[in-house]
């Protein structure tokens, strides 16, 4: 679903987050030399150095490390056909992007809340892309997709005064090599 909020970075948001993640990585690597990037760290490692980080750097690292775990969990959920677990991970991801990485917007939050609040047939929803506007992705049973789209359009217009765009798609096989 397209929120119709154009991605607008005032200039410092992305570099600020990079710097905050680098700060957390540096503190982690002092205690754990094997950590050269946040992807190398665990939540237990982060908790053990929490007192050496300011709150913002801690929350940025918390998002990255926990998001990596959520992605791995989503891979397992997809392979096992556990779409409820996938949906839980999607919502947790959105909440972390909103609260810890702080890249969501009220409009994106509204779209996720409308989708998740729809109830039956909706597995999960989250913002997608770099944040600060843009789109959400929602996993819903196909027989509920049209009703959900109407619910989101109506609720979003009421909440924001803006007509959002809902694109109903289905998953494809993903990227792969092409025979040329």
PDB file of C-alpha atoms in Angstrom:
ATOM      1  CA  UNK A   1       0.000   0.000   0.000  1.00  0.00           C
ATOM      2  CA  UNK A   2       1.390   3.369  -1.033  1.00  0.00           C
ATOM      3  CA  UNK A   3       0.971   5.978   1.705  1.00  0.00           C
ATOM      4  CA  UNK A   4       1.541   8.735  -0.856  1.00  0.00           C
ATOM      5  CA  UNK A   5       4.106  10.214   1.530  1.00  0.00           C
ATOM      6  CA  UNK A   6       7.173  10.963  -0.534  1.00  0.00           C
ATOM      7  CA  UNK A   7      10.440   9.741   0.981  1.00  0.00           C
ATOM      8  CA  UNK A   8      11.966  12.948   2.245  1.00  0.00           C
ATOM      9  CA  UNK A   9      15.226  12.894   4.105  1.00  0.00           C
ATOM     10  CA  UNK A  10      16.290  16.340   5.263  1.00  0.00           C
ATOM     11  CA  UNK A  11      19.872  15.282   4.717  1.00  0.00           C
ATOM     12  CA  UNK A  12      21.087  13.934   8.020  1.00  0.00           C
ATOM     13  CA  UNK A  13      18.718  11.075   8.892  1.00  0.00           C
ATOM     14  CA  UNK A  14      20.492   8.359   6.928  1.00  0.00           C
ATOM     15  CA  UNK A  15      24.070   9.431   7.739  1.00  0.00           C
ATOM     16  CA  UNK A  16      23.030   9.844  11.389  1.00  0.00           C
ATOM     17  CA  UNK A  17      21.810   6.267  11.555  1.00  0.00           C
ATOM     18  CA  UNK A  18      24.974   4.995   9.891  1.00  0.00           C
ATOM     19  CA  UNK A  19      27.067   6.886  12.457  1.00  0.00           C
ATOM     20  CA  UNK A  20      24.947   5.605  15.352  1.00  0.00           C
ATOM     21  CA  UNK A  21      25.320   2.022  14.139  1.00  0.00           C
ATOM     22  CA  UNK A  22      29.079   2.500  13.729  1.00  0.00           C
ATOM     23  CA  UNK A  23      29.270   3.869  17.267  1.00  0.00           C
ATOM     24  CA  UNK A  24      27.515   0.774  18.602  1.00  0.00           C
ATOM     25  CA  UNK A  25      29.752  -1.486  16.516  1.00  0.00           C
ATOM     26  CA  UNK A  26      32.868   0.180  17.903  1.00  0.00           C
ATOM     27  CA  UNK A  27      31.716  -0.329  21.490  1.00  0.00           C
ATOM     28  CA  UNK A  28      30.771  -3.942  20.766  1.00  0.00           C
ATOM     29  CA  UNK A  29      34.095  -4.692  19.083  1.00  0.00           C
ATOM     30  CA  UNK A  30      36.012  -3.494  22.152  1.00  0.00           C
ATOM     31  CA  UNK A  31      34.509  -6.369  24.147  1.00  0.00           C
ATOM     32  CA  UNK A  32      33.979  -8.747  21.237  1.00  0.00           C
ATOM     33  CA  UNK A  33      36.793  -8.473  18.652  1.00  0.00           C
ATOM     34  CA  UNK A  34      34.905 -10.804  16.291  1.00  0.00           C
ATOM     35  CA  UNK A  35      32.280  -8.077  15.804  1.00  0.00           C
ATOM     36  CA  UNK A  36      33.280  -5.984  12.812  1.00  0.00           C
ATOM     37  CA  UNK A  37      29.690  -5.184  11.772  1.00  0.00           C
ATOM     38  CA  UNK A  38      26.418  -5.294  13.700  1.00  0.00           C
ATOM     39  CA  UNK A  39      25.479  -8.446  11.785  1.00  0.00           C
ATOM     40  CA  UNK A  40      28.238 -10.197  13.757  1.00  0.00           C
ATOM     41  CA  UNK A  41      26.696  -9.309  17.136  1.00  0.00           C
ATOM     42  CA  UNK A  42      24.035 -11.034  19.206  1.00  0.00           C
ATOM     43  CA  UNK A  43      21.432  -9.494  21.474  1.00  0.00           C
ATOM     44  CA  UNK A  44      23.308 -10.929  24.449  1.00  0.00           C
ATOM     45  CA  UNK A  45      26.480  -9.132  23.357  1.00  0.00           C
ATOM     46  CA  UNK A  46      24.565  -5.873  22.935  1.00  0.00           C
ATOM     47  CA  UNK A  47      23.006  -6.169  26.394  1.00  0.00           C
ATOM     48  CA  UNK A  48      26.424  -6.731  27.932  1.00  0.00           C
ATOM     49  CA  UNK A  49      27.735  -3.391  26.568  1.00  0.00           C
ATOM     50  CA  UNK A  50      24.499  -1.397  26.969  1.00  0.00           C
ATOM     51  CA  UNK A  51      25.948   0.806  29.715  1.00  0.00           C
ATOM     52  CA  UNK A  52      28.689   1.941  27.313  1.00  0.00           C
ATOM     53  CA  UNK A  53      26.196   3.210  24.724  1.00  0.00           C
ATOM     54  CA  UNK A  54      23.910   6.189  24.649  1.00  0.00           C
ATOM     55  CA  UNK A  55      20.221   5.329  24.328  1.00  0.00           C
ATOM     56  CA  UNK A  56      19.964   6.186  20.625  1.00  0.00           C
ATOM     57  CA  UNK A  57      22.975   4.101  19.541  1.00  0.00           C
ATOM     58  CA  UNK A  58      21.697   1.233  21.688  1.00  0.00           C
ATOM     59  CA  UNK A  59      18.242   1.343  20.050  1.00  0.00           C
ATOM     60  CA  UNK A  60      19.718   1.557  16.540  1.00  0.00           C
ATOM     61  CA  UNK A  61      21.878  -1.504  17.232  1.00  0.00           C
ATOM     62  CA  UNK A  62      18.961  -3.277  18.898  1.00  0.00           C
ATOM     63  CA  UNK A  63      16.929  -2.805  15.723  1.00  0.00           C
ATOM     64  CA  UNK A  64      19.660  -4.068  13.389  1.00  0.00           C
ATOM     65  CA  UNK A  65      20.561  -7.108  15.470  1.00  0.00           C
ATOM     66  CA  UNK A  66      16.955  -8.077  16.173  1.00  0.00           C
ATOM     67  CA  UNK A  67      15.970  -7.440  12.550  1.00  0.00           C
ATOM     68  CA  UNK A  68      18.627  -9.880  11.397  1.00  0.00           C
ATOM     69  CA  UNK A  69      17.112 -12.492  13.719  1.00  0.00           C
ATOM     70  CA  UNK A  70      13.622 -11.681  12.397  1.00  0.00           C
ATOM     71  CA  UNK A  71      14.774 -12.116   8.789  1.00  0.00           C
ATOM     72  CA  UNK A  72      16.227 -15.518   9.630  1.00  0.00           C
ATOM     73  CA  UNK A  73      12.987 -16.406  11.413  1.00  0.00           C
ATOM     74  CA  UNK A  74      10.958 -15.264   8.413  1.00  0.00           C
ATOM     75  CA  UNK A  75      13.001 -17.520   6.148  1.00  0.00           C
ATOM     76  CA  UNK A  76      12.186 -20.502   8.352  1.00  0.00           C
ATOM     77  CA  UNK A  77       8.515 -19.504   8.610  1.00  0.00           C
ATOM     78  CA  UNK A  78       8.217 -19.242   4.825  1.00  0.00           C
ATOM     79  CA  UNK A  79       9.904 -22.601   4.260  1.00  0.00           C
ATOM     80  CA  UNK A  80       7.560 -24.188   6.800  1.00  0.00           C
ATOM     81  CA  UNK A  81       4.467 -22.393   5.464  1.00  0.00           C
ATOM     82  CA  UNK A  82       3.919 -20.796   8.880  1.00  0.00           C
ATOM     83  CA  UNK A  83       2.348 -17.542   7.729  1.00  0.00           C
ATOM     84  CA  UNK A  84       1.102 -16.638  11.194  1.00  0.00           C
ATOM     85  CA  UNK A  85       4.695 -16.657  12.466  1.00  0.00           C
ATOM     86  CA  UNK A  86       5.739 -14.663   9.392  1.00  0.00           C
ATOM     87  CA  UNK A  87       3.056 -12.097  10.205  1.00  0.00           C
ATOM     88  CA  UNK A  88       4.185 -11.813  13.829  1.00  0.00           C
ATOM     89  CA  UNK A  89       7.725 -11.170  12.611  1.00  0.00           C
ATOM     90  CA  UNK A  90       6.502  -8.546  10.134  1.00  0.00           C
ATOM     91  CA  UNK A  91       4.637  -6.628  12.829  1.00  0.00           C
ATOM     92  CA  UNK A  92       7.615  -6.888  15.201  1.00  0.00           C
ATOM     93  CA  UNK A  93       9.822  -5.570  12.408  1.00  0.00           C
ATOM     94  CA  UNK A  94       7.543  -2.597  11.828  1.00  0.00           C
ATOM     95  CA  UNK A  95       7.418  -1.829  15.538  1.00  0.00           C
ATOM     96  CA  UNK A  96      11.213  -1.900  15.730  1.00  0.00           C
ATOM     97  CA  UNK A  97      11.546   0.290  12.630  1.00  0.00           C
ATOM     98  CA  UNK A  98       9.120   2.735  14.273  1.00  0.00           C
ATOM     99  CA  UNK A  99      10.429   2.659  17.854  1.00  0.00           C
ATOM    100  CA  UNK A 100      14.117   1.704  17.678  1.00  0.00           C
ATOM    101  CA  UNK A 101      15.296   2.815  14.235  1.00  0.00           C
ATOM    102  CA  UNK A 102      12.749   5.659  14.033  1.00  0.00           C
ATOM    103  CA  UNK A 103      12.202   5.615  10.274  1.00  0.00           C
ATOM    104  CA  UNK A 104       8.445   5.128  10.135  1.00  0.00           C
ATOM    105  CA  UNK A 105       5.885   7.908   9.752  1.00  0.00           C
ATOM    106  CA  UNK A 106       2.402   8.371  11.234  1.00  0.00           C
ATOM    107  CA  UNK A 107       0.964   7.539   7.813  1.00  0.00           C
ATOM    108  CA  UNK A 108       2.876   4.231   7.566  1.00  0.00           C
ATOM    109  CA  UNK A 109       1.884   3.407  11.134  1.00  0.00           C
ATOM    110  CA  UNK A 110      -1.750   4.086  10.228  1.00  0.00           C
ATOM    111  CA  UNK A 111      -1.568   1.714   7.246  1.00  0.00           C
ATOM    112  CA  UNK A 112      -0.076  -1.067   9.385  1.00  0.00           C
ATOM    113  CA  UNK A 113      -2.624  -0.485  12.164  1.00  0.00           C
ATOM    114  CA  UNK A 114      -5.499  -0.582   9.655  1.00  0.00           C
ATOM    115  CA  UNK A 115      -4.211  -3.814   8.114  1.00  0.00           C
ATOM    116  CA  UNK A 116      -3.514  -5.608  11.381  1.00  0.00           C
ATOM    117  CA  UNK A 117      -6.745  -4.295  12.887  1.00  0.00           C
ATOM    118  CA  UNK A 118      -8.759  -5.737  10.002  1.00  0.00           C
ATOM    119  CA  UNK A 119      -8.509  -9.100  11.678  1.00  0.00           C
ATOM    120  CA  UNK A 120      -9.345 -12.358   9.966  1.00  0.00           C
ATOM    121  CA  UNK A 121      -7.135 -13.272   7.071  1.00  0.00           C
ATOM    122  CA  UNK A 122      -4.367 -10.743   7.800  1.00  0.00           C
ATOM    123  CA  UNK A 123      -1.128 -12.380   8.874  1.00  0.00           C
ATOM    124  CA  UNK A 124       1.047  -9.281   9.217  1.00  0.00           C
ATOM    125  CA  UNK A 125       2.036  -5.907   7.865  1.00  0.00           C
ATOM    126  CA  UNK A 126       5.090  -3.641   7.956  1.00  0.00           C
ATOM    127  CA  UNK A 127       6.629  -0.651   6.269  1.00  0.00           C
ATOM    128  CA  UNK A 128       9.028  -1.424   3.462  1.00  0.00           C
ATOM    129  CA  UNK A 129      11.948   0.437   1.962  1.00  0.00           C
ATOM    130  CA  UNK A 130      14.093   3.068   3.599  1.00  0.00           C
ATOM    131  CA  UNK A 131      11.359   4.683   5.640  1.00  0.00           C
ATOM    132  CA  UNK A 132      10.298   8.299   6.079  1.00  0.00           C
ATOM    133  CA  UNK A 133       7.326   7.627   3.799  1.00  0.00           C
ATOM    134  CA  UNK A 134       6.590   5.179   1.053  1.00  0.00           C
ATOM    135  CA  UNK A 135       4.810   1.854   1.275  1.00  0.00           C
ATOM    136  CA  UNK A 136       3.736  -1.031   3.454  1.00  0.00           C
ATOM    137  CA  UNK A 137       3.555  -4.734   2.656  1.00  0.00           C
ATOM    138  CA  UNK A 138       0.759  -6.840   4.102  1.00  0.00           C
ATOM    139  CA  UNK A 139       0.336 -10.606   3.979  1.00  0.00           C
ATOM    140  CA  UNK A 140      -3.341 -11.522   3.733  1.00  0.00           C
ATOM    141  CA  UNK A 141      -5.324 -14.550   2.607  1.00  0.00           C
ATOM    142  CA  UNK A 142      -6.325 -13.982  -0.999  1.00  0.00           C
ATOM    143  CA  UNK A 143     -10.049 -14.350  -0.264  1.00  0.00           C
ATOM    144  CA  UNK A 144      -9.783 -11.363   2.117  1.00  0.00           C
ATOM    145  CA  UNK A 145      -7.582  -9.161  -0.096  1.00  0.00           C
ATOM    146  CA  UNK A 146     -10.320  -7.090  -1.732  1.00  0.00           C
ATOM    147  CA  UNK A 147     -12.161  -6.457   1.541  1.00  0.00           C
ATOM    148  CA  UNK A 148      -8.888  -5.504   3.233  1.00  0.00           C
ATOM    149  CA  UNK A 149      -8.029  -3.116   0.382  1.00  0.00           C
ATOM    150  CA  UNK A 150     -11.399  -1.373   0.753  1.00  0.00           C
ATOM    151  CA  UNK A 151     -10.958  -1.199   4.550  1.00  0.00           C
ATOM    152  CA  UNK A 152      -7.499   0.334   4.240  1.00  0.00           C
ATOM    153  CA  UNK A 153      -8.549   2.863   1.596  1.00  0.00           C
ATOM    154  CA  UNK A 154     -11.528   4.021   3.641  1.00  0.00           C
ATOM    155  CA  UNK A 155      -9.676   4.129   6.973  1.00  0.00           C
ATOM    156  CA  UNK A 156      -6.615   5.860   5.556  1.00  0.00           C
ATOM    157  CA  UNK A 157      -8.695   8.542   3.829  1.00  0.00           C
ATOM    158  CA  UNK A 158     -10.591   9.133   7.061  1.00  0.00           C
ATOM    159  CA  UNK A 159      -7.382   9.316   9.137  1.00  0.00           C
ATOM    160  CA  UNK A 160      -5.216  11.366   6.781  1.00  0.00           C
ATOM    161  CA  UNK A 161      -7.418  12.949   4.142  1.00  0.00           C
ATOM    162  CA  UNK A 162      -5.274  11.248   1.485  1.00  0.00           C
ATOM    163  CA  UNK A 163      -6.251   8.529  -0.995  1.00  0.00           C
ATOM    164  CA  UNK A 164      -3.707   5.721  -0.692  1.00  0.00           C
ATOM    165  CA  UNK A 165      -3.018   3.196  -3.422  1.00  0.00           C
ATOM    166  CA  UNK A 166      -3.434  -0.501  -2.688  1.00  0.00           C
ATOM    167  CA  UNK A 167      -1.732  -3.002  -4.965  1.00  0.00           C
ATOM    168  CA  UNK A 168      -2.890  -6.598  -4.626  1.00  0.00           C
ATOM    169  CA  UNK A 169      -0.156  -8.953  -5.733  1.00  0.00           C
ATOM    170  CA  UNK A 170       0.918 -12.508  -5.089  1.00  0.00           C
ATOM    171  CA  UNK A 171       4.367 -13.856  -4.373  1.00  0.00           C
ATOM    172  CA  UNK A 172       6.542 -14.953  -7.248  1.00  0.00           C
ATOM    173  CA  UNK A 173       9.445 -17.360  -7.333  1.00  0.00           C
ATOM    174  CA  UNK A 174      11.987 -14.644  -6.547  1.00  0.00           C
ATOM    175  CA  UNK A 175      15.177 -13.709  -8.284  1.00  0.00           C
ATOM    176  CA  UNK A 176      17.262 -16.260 -10.100  1.00  0.00           C
ATOM    177  CA  UNK A 177      19.649 -16.683 -12.992  1.00  0.00           C
ATOM    178  CA  UNK A 178      18.377 -16.100 -16.513  1.00  0.00           C
ATOM    179  CA  UNK A 179      19.313 -18.348 -19.395  1.00  0.00           C
ATOM    180  CA  UNK A 180      20.537 -16.022 -22.125  1.00  0.00           C
TER     181      UNK A 180
END
